[in-house]
Amino acid sequence: MEQAVKDYLDKMVAASRIAQQEFATYPQETVDKAVRTVGKAIYDNAELLAHMAVDETKMGNYADKIAKCVNKSKSVWWRMKDKKSRGIIKRIPELGLVEVAKPIGVIGCVAPTTNPVINVMQNAMCALKCGNSMIVSPHPRAKHSSVKTVEVINEALAALGMPKNLIQVITEPSMELSAGLMSAVDLCICTGGPGLVKAAYSSGKPAIGVGQGNVQVLVDRDADLDQVAAMVIKGRTFDNGVLCTCEQNVICPEDKKEEMIAALKKHGAYYIGNSEDAAKLRDTAFPNGGPVSKEYPGASVKKIAQLSGIQGIPEDAKVIVSCTRGYGKDEPLAKEKLFPVLAFFTYDKWEDAIHIAKTNLEMEGIGHSVVIHSNTPEHIEAVAEAIPVSRFAVNQVGGTNLGGAMDNGLNPTTTLGCGTWGNNSISENFTYYHLMNLTRVSYRVPDMYIPTDEEIWAE
């Protein structure tokens, strides 16, 4: 690390520690006021920040970026509201235990280009909830959006009289500064690509990273295909499909194929049913079967038509659905696509659907998420037992619900852990309790039942 980079980060961390040490003395009520203020600041400035993010990154669209700022700020605060996170948070008398929450200290946040506003917001809310401070390293292609987000947050915190430098941001980010931040802070939250996450885990400090998404959509024979199509299109097109939670691949019964395609078309899809156009899409999106072309993520359907050279795609098409030549490694379109394209697969037996989904995920996206459209509990649970991912959304929109929603129990988040399958330290949606140290005070329980050796080893 260059000395100038080290000196810059050392100065930021030193200022952050001073702010954190003061903030750590504040009671739960004051801490919660700060957390609420952060969320409300983004809620109140949703339009400004969303427009900045789209204009700067050229990813997504204004309406959905605004919706993300509004809805995520509400859901994150609602799920944290009135939850204890400072001092004694739980007493378990039957075990003689008292749990005491303590801050970690200075948190690092490496923010992605896909969510330069709400990722910073959620991480700041989680950090403050547990008495921590935070330093943000924005993505270089989204630095102005993230810097403005921190400015909006700090203005709101200053109005409350919170310590200066509680939330800081690197105004001219670089890979070297991001890497340096990872090793300078007490814990880093890294929401980025595999290389960045690997660097975070190799920094010598604790880290929370994410795995790659590739959401498989399993459609059962008893599902209402019209409803399924509406949800799949909504999820696939949300913010031009740049979210890791967006639906990627539809796996439907062979005998329902035409009905499923008709339903998708009804809700705005353009279907590619010939191998020639499918090849054009495949070869331009994933040249030589390799990584995705840099021109595709966040692109509109119109732009995709231009890039692929496919003729006849209507101006008003919301998403492209393409036939496939196989699955897993035999089909590049089975990979994660951060743009409004769905790959289409069919199956005979439910076990075959599970196999296709699992094979696609073993190629890319293991540990992340699956969407199931079914009304048969046995089928739903068979998928949950067989496929190694951290979350399953049943009869829901993946794009907007896998990251937590007001009408499900998943933690509202912008950082989706994928467990050891995805080389991550957590296998759930990241939230505030991942940013606390927990002390356990143990008392002897005189009347605790102690079994005999015979009871312990009885078969």
XYZ file of C-alpha atoms in Angstrom:
459
model
C 0.000 0.000 0.000
C 1.316 3.414 -0.935
C 2.161 5.621 2.011
C -0.225 8.347 0.793
C -3.121 5.870 0.731
C -2.205 4.574 4.182
C -1.963 8.080 5.639
C -5.313 9.056 4.097
C -7.082 6.005 5.506
C -5.356 6.239 8.895
C -6.646 9.794 9.253
C -10.197 8.747 8.340
C -10.168 5.768 10.709
C -8.776 7.864 13.576
C -11.571 10.424 13.135
C -14.100 7.622 12.849
C -12.923 6.056 16.123
C -13.312 9.326 17.991
C -16.883 9.679 16.712
C -17.700 6.029 17.410
C -16.390 6.114 20.949
C -18.648 9.051 21.762
C -21.632 7.554 19.931
C -21.178 4.245 21.793
C -22.043 6.007 25.050
C -25.475 7.082 23.794
C -28.580 5.276 25.061
C -30.850 3.161 22.852
C -33.351 5.977 22.374
C -30.725 8.376 20.998
C -29.180 5.702 18.801
C -32.592 4.877 17.329
C -33.230 8.538 16.559
C -30.016 8.571 14.529
C -30.975 5.370 12.687
C -34.460 6.657 11.881
C -33.001 9.953 10.672
C -30.744 8.190 8.171
C -33.635 6.244 6.651
C -35.939 9.267 6.594
C -33.264 11.407 4.904
C -33.098 8.957 1.992
C -36.892 8.647 1.900
C -37.237 12.442 1.698
C -34.538 12.757 -0.986
C -35.473 9.669 -3.000
C -36.109 11.473 -6.278
C -32.894 13.505 -6.199
C -30.683 10.541 -5.298
C -32.381 8.122 -7.688
C -31.942 10.477 -10.629
C -28.286 10.987 -9.724
C -27.705 7.231 -9.592
C -29.286 6.536 -12.990
C -27.613 9.502 -14.677
C -24.192 8.603 -13.315
C -24.164 4.813 -13.639
C -26.378 4.545 -16.751
C -28.006 1.583 -14.992
C -31.669 1.113 -14.128
C -34.459 3.644 -14.458
C -35.735 6.603 -12.484
C -39.075 5.163 -11.333
C -37.635 1.954 -9.916
C -34.629 3.673 -8.348
C -37.037 6.046 -6.580
C -39.157 3.089 -5.476
C -36.063 1.380 -4.058
C -35.127 4.455 -2.015
C -38.661 4.851 -0.691
C -39.503 1.218 -0.004
C -36.153 0.036 1.325
C -35.826 2.982 3.713
C -39.277 2.186 5.110
C -38.795 -1.560 5.422
C -35.297 -1.373 6.934
C -36.422 1.070 9.618
C -39.698 -0.748 10.300
C -37.887 -4.048 10.918
C -35.335 -2.346 13.225
C -37.769 -0.122 15.066
C -38.051 -0.849 18.809
C -35.476 -3.678 18.589
C -32.902 -3.558 21.398
C -29.341 -3.360 20.159
C -27.496 -1.552 22.959
C -26.642 -2.828 26.424
C -28.583 -5.780 27.814
C -30.781 -7.081 25.004
C -31.958 -10.437 26.351
C -32.333 -12.367 29.598
C -32.709 -16.159 29.524
C -33.384 -17.118 33.157
C -33.841 -20.851 32.530
C -30.246 -20.969 31.223
C -28.870 -18.349 33.590
C -27.755 -16.191 30.664
C -27.797 -12.450 30.055
C -26.856 -11.181 26.594
C -25.156 -7.805 26.270
C -24.742 -6.120 22.870
C -21.562 -4.174 22.205
C -20.320 -2.282 19.129
C -17.752 -3.690 16.745
C -16.206 -0.248 16.172
C -15.420 1.189 12.749
C -17.301 -0.478 9.892
C -16.192 -0.328 6.263
C -18.732 -0.259 3.433
C -17.647 -1.072 -0.118
C -20.709 -0.038 -2.123
C -21.731 -1.394 -5.552
C -22.463 0.510 -8.746
C -25.896 -1.166 -8.945
C -27.117 0.254 -5.607
C -24.981 3.291 -4.780
C -27.666 4.939 -2.625
C -29.654 2.338 -0.700
C -26.643 0.128 -0.003
C -24.954 3.039 1.758
C -28.216 3.864 3.547
C -28.869 0.342 4.834
C -25.299 -0.250 5.942
C -25.253 3.090 7.759
C -28.518 2.275 9.528
C -27.205 -1.170 10.559
C -23.886 0.254 11.732
C -25.451 3.018 13.816
C -28.095 0.699 15.282
C -25.310 -1.168 17.087
C -23.258 1.885 18.109
C -20.715 1.745 15.284
C -19.329 4.371 12.905
C -18.826 3.766 9.183
C -16.547 4.688 6.269
C -17.867 4.256 2.725
C -15.800 3.375 -0.318
C -18.078 3.979 -3.327
C -17.772 2.274 -6.672
C -15.691 4.604 -8.897
C -18.480 4.701 -11.511
C -21.026 5.684 -8.854
C -18.946 7.936 -6.619
C -21.009 11.114 -7.005
C -24.231 9.304 -6.057
C -22.704 7.677 -2.978
C -20.923 10.864 -1.903
C -24.181 12.808 -2.188
C -25.964 10.098 -0.204
C -23.454 10.472 2.629
C -23.797 14.262 2.485
C -27.586 13.979 2.818
C -27.172 11.565 5.735
C -24.631 13.758 7.503
C -26.768 16.862 7.173
C -29.600 15.011 8.889
C -27.315 13.615 11.614
C -25.768 17.032 12.253
C -29.247 18.472 12.821
C -29.620 15.913 15.633
C -26.289 16.928 17.167
C -24.600 13.599 16.396
C -20.777 13.370 16.474
C -18.947 14.640 13.426
C -17.343 11.959 11.209
C -19.796 9.266 12.304
C -20.370 8.446 8.623
C -17.514 9.269 6.233
C -16.964 8.654 2.526
C -13.925 8.343 0.284
C -14.625 11.044 -2.293
C -12.178 9.788 -4.936
C -12.389 6.014 -4.633
C -10.008 3.515 -6.193
C -9.347 -0.217 -5.954
C -6.314 0.506 -3.780
C -8.340 2.622 -1.364
C -11.081 -0.024 -1.180
C -8.511 -2.730 -0.473
C -6.795 -0.530 2.097
C -10.094 0.244 3.814
C -10.836 -3.467 4.188
C -7.698 -3.956 6.271
C -7.972 -0.673 8.186
C -11.464 -1.065 9.685
C -12.753 -3.522 12.282
C -15.174 -5.202 9.851
C -16.013 -4.577 6.202
C -19.305 -5.093 4.363
C -18.458 -5.779 0.738
C -21.327 -5.761 -1.759
C -19.538 -6.257 -5.050
C -18.194 -8.780 -7.516
C -16.420 -12.055 -6.620
C -12.959 -10.487 -6.889
C -13.806 -7.697 -4.476
C -15.448 -10.083 -2.014
C -12.406 -12.362 -2.139
C -10.180 -9.364 -1.396
C -12.368 -8.503 1.595
C -12.069 -12.024 2.985
C -8.305 -11.905 2.401
C -7.824 -8.561 4.136
C -7.006 -10.018 7.530
C -10.119 -8.473 9.067
C -13.649 -9.873 9.462
C -15.828 -9.312 6.405
C -19.389 -9.800 5.235
C -19.620 -10.395 1.507
C -22.135 -11.506 -1.065
C -22.269 -14.263 -3.641
C -23.359 -14.064 -7.242
C -27.061 -14.316 -8.008
C -28.769 -16.395 -10.673
C -32.379 -16.750 -9.555
C -34.062 -19.867 -10.905
C -37.861 -19.797 -11.208
C -39.531 -23.187 -10.839
C -43.126 -23.230 -12.079
C -45.355 -26.100 -10.894
C -48.296 -27.503 -12.849
C -50.794 -26.231 -10.284
C -49.612 -22.595 -10.522
C -51.755 -19.896 -12.126
C -49.569 -19.151 -15.150
C -51.060 -15.708 -15.756
C -50.175 -14.678 -12.213
C -46.758 -16.283 -12.517
C -46.020 -14.402 -15.752
C -47.043 -11.091 -14.221
C -44.757 -11.625 -11.216
C -41.834 -12.906 -13.257
C -41.984 -9.947 -15.658
C -42.242 -7.501 -12.762
C -39.213 -8.992 -11.056
C -37.147 -9.415 -14.202
C -37.676 -5.823 -15.362
C -37.303 -4.059 -12.004
C -34.618 -1.362 -12.362
C -33.728 -2.835 -15.781
C -32.824 -6.113 -14.101
C -29.611 -4.985 -12.369
C -30.480 -6.551 -9.015
C -29.033 -9.927 -8.019
C -32.541 -10.856 -6.828
C -34.153 -10.502 -10.263
C -35.594 -13.608 -11.894
C -33.199 -15.158 -14.438
C -34.454 -18.495 -15.742
C -38.011 -19.833 -16.061
C -38.361 -23.601 -15.702
C -41.887 -24.733 -16.603
C -43.663 -28.006 -17.490
C -43.242 -29.115 -21.107
C -46.991 -29.592 -21.447
C -47.563 -26.003 -20.230
C -44.920 -24.454 -22.495
C -47.212 -22.738 -24.991
C -49.528 -21.512 -22.251
C -46.564 -20.119 -20.273
C -45.131 -18.373 -23.334
C -48.533 -16.879 -24.160
C -48.868 -15.584 -20.596
C -45.389 -14.025 -20.705
C -46.218 -12.362 -24.028
C -49.477 -11.035 -22.592
C -47.509 -9.278 -19.860
C -44.996 -7.662 -22.204
C -42.428 -10.274 -23.161
C -40.945 -10.808 -26.605
C -40.248 -14.502 -27.130
C -37.295 -15.771 -29.165
C -38.266 -19.239 -30.344
C -35.679 -19.795 -33.074
C -32.074 -20.895 -32.642
C -30.669 -18.201 -34.939
C -31.840 -15.237 -32.860
C -31.076 -17.089 -29.636
C -27.505 -17.509 -30.894
C -27.234 -13.785 -31.653
C -28.328 -12.960 -28.103
C -26.081 -15.605 -26.559
C -22.995 -14.694 -28.557
C -23.225 -10.936 -27.984
C -24.215 -11.105 -24.302
C -21.656 -13.791 -23.459
C -18.934 -13.635 -26.156
C -17.349 -17.068 -26.673
C -19.379 -18.335 -23.719
C -17.319 -16.233 -21.317
C -18.176 -13.379 -18.941
C -21.015 -11.032 -19.781
C -20.312 -8.177 -22.187
C -19.849 -4.912 -20.295
C -22.446 -3.242 -22.538
C -25.304 -5.422 -21.358
C -25.828 -4.897 -17.578
C -28.650 -2.428 -16.975
C -29.391 -2.097 -20.690
C -32.965 -1.607 -21.918
C -34.684 -4.070 -24.262
C -34.239 -1.535 -27.063
C -30.495 -1.363 -26.402
C -30.272 -5.161 -26.236
C -31.976 -5.416 -29.632
C -29.347 -3.061 -31.050
C -26.434 -4.863 -29.417
C -27.603 -8.316 -30.508
C -28.749 -7.364 -34.002
C -32.078 -9.131 -33.523
C -34.752 -7.682 -35.774
C -38.451 -7.321 -35.004
C -38.367 -6.732 -31.260
C -41.241 -4.305 -30.528
C -40.465 -0.904 -29.034
C -42.799 -1.597 -26.126
C -41.359 -5.011 -25.181
C -40.568 -5.146 -21.467
C -38.359 -8.223 -21.486
C -36.866 -10.762 -23.876
C -37.532 -14.451 -23.224
C -35.247 -16.825 -25.125
C -35.386 -20.494 -25.938
C -32.296 -22.487 -24.900
C -30.080 -25.234 -26.281
C -29.521 -27.046 -22.981
C -28.824 -26.037 -19.398
C -25.916 -25.525 -17.043
C -22.557 -25.274 -18.801
C -24.192 -26.130 -22.142
C -26.099 -22.821 -22.164
C -24.440 -19.447 -21.419
C -27.903 -17.866 -21.229
C -28.425 -19.912 -18.060
C -25.979 -17.556 -16.303
C -26.851 -14.457 -14.274
C -28.092 -11.690 -16.567
C -28.222 -8.204 -15.060
C -30.473 -7.037 -17.884
C -34.098 -7.800 -18.897
C -33.607 -11.223 -20.503
C -35.066 -14.531 -19.304
C -33.864 -17.957 -20.402
C -36.662 -20.507 -20.872
C -36.417 -24.193 -19.897
C -38.955 -27.026 -19.738
C -39.245 -30.221 -17.713
C -41.326 -33.383 -17.494
C -41.192 -34.373 -13.808
C -40.757 -32.044 -10.823
C -37.499 -33.840 -10.062
C -36.288 -32.761 -13.503
C -37.100 -29.129 -12.734
C -35.056 -29.365 -9.542
C -32.173 -30.920 -11.473
C -32.179 -28.161 -14.118
C -32.247 -25.423 -11.482
C -29.504 -27.051 -9.425
C -27.296 -27.592 -12.491
C -27.698 -23.958 -13.565
C -26.778 -22.809 -10.066
C -23.763 -25.089 -9.846
C -22.492 -23.265 -12.918
C -23.245 -19.822 -11.420
C -25.202 -18.514 -8.450
C -24.888 -21.321 -5.907
C -26.027 -20.272 -2.440
C -28.104 -17.271 -3.514
C -31.837 -17.645 -4.237
C -34.650 -19.564 -5.917
C -38.258 -18.591 -6.653
C -40.936 -21.316 -6.543
C -44.444 -20.944 -7.958
C -46.403 -23.860 -6.555
C -49.358 -24.688 -4.312
C -48.054 -28.140 -3.375
C -46.175 -28.067 -0.040
C -44.399 -31.354 -0.788
C -42.998 -29.928 -4.028
C -41.933 -26.690 -2.353
C -40.140 -28.499 0.455
C -38.505 -30.940 -1.980
C -36.880 -27.969 -3.720
C -35.797 -26.443 -0.391
C -34.183 -29.713 0.683
C -32.432 -30.391 -2.619
C -31.052 -27.029 -3.784
C -28.247 -25.329 -1.819
C -29.344 -21.694 -1.691
C -29.935 -19.387 1.265
C -33.461 -18.210 0.466
C -36.539 -19.407 -1.398
C -39.405 -17.068 -2.294
C -42.704 -18.931 -2.715
C -45.317 -17.371 -4.995
C -43.600 -13.979 -4.791
C -41.707 -11.540 -6.996
C -38.039 -12.390 -6.623
C -36.682 -9.046 -7.794
C -38.392 -7.066 -5.040
C -39.029 -9.673 -2.322
C -35.892 -11.781 -1.927
C -34.135 -8.756 -0.465
C -36.832 -8.569 2.219
C -40.233 -6.940 1.958
C -43.007 -5.616 4.159
C -45.062 -8.764 3.485
C -42.459 -11.459 4.154
C -40.104 -12.377 6.988
C -36.760 -11.927 5.217
C -34.555 -9.154 6.568
C -34.843 -6.046 4.353
C -31.361 -5.705 2.917
C -29.105 -4.802 0.006
C -26.522 -7.439 0.959
C -27.630 -11.047 0.486
C -25.333 -13.595 2.096
C -24.963 -16.911 0.257
C -23.397 -19.039 2.967
C -20.351 -21.190 2.433
C -21.888 -22.320 -0.884
C -21.228 -18.801 -2.207
C -18.020 -18.348 -0.173
C -19.790 -16.028 2.283
C -19.722 -15.793 6.072
C -23.517 -15.543 6.447
C -26.369 -17.428 4.787
C -29.133 -14.894 5.277
C -30.036 -11.313 4.480
C -27.567 -9.003 6.211
C -29.014 -6.766 8.920
C -28.063 -4.855 12.055
C -27.423 -7.803 14.388
C -24.516 -8.872 12.192
C -22.748 -5.679 13.322
C -22.695 -6.291 17.072
C -20.457 -8.196 19.416
C -22.462 -10.216 21.893
C -21.287 -10.796 25.460
C -22.944 -13.579 27.461
C -23.040 -13.373 31.227
C -23.483 -16.865 32.674
C -25.012 -17.537 36.084
C -25.138 -20.957 37.700
C -28.642 -22.432 37.646
C -28.992 -24.418 40.893
C -32.153 -26.270 39.870
C -31.083 -27.033 36.271
C -31.851 -30.656 35.433
C -28.726 -32.769 35.002
C -29.347 -36.135 33.319
C -27.674 -39.385 34.320
C -25.061 -41.031 32.118
C -27.640 -43.662 31.186
C -30.069 -40.986 29.979
C -27.382 -39.206 27.998
C -26.254 -42.277 26.101
C -29.606 -43.986 25.748
C -30.495 -44.844 22.125
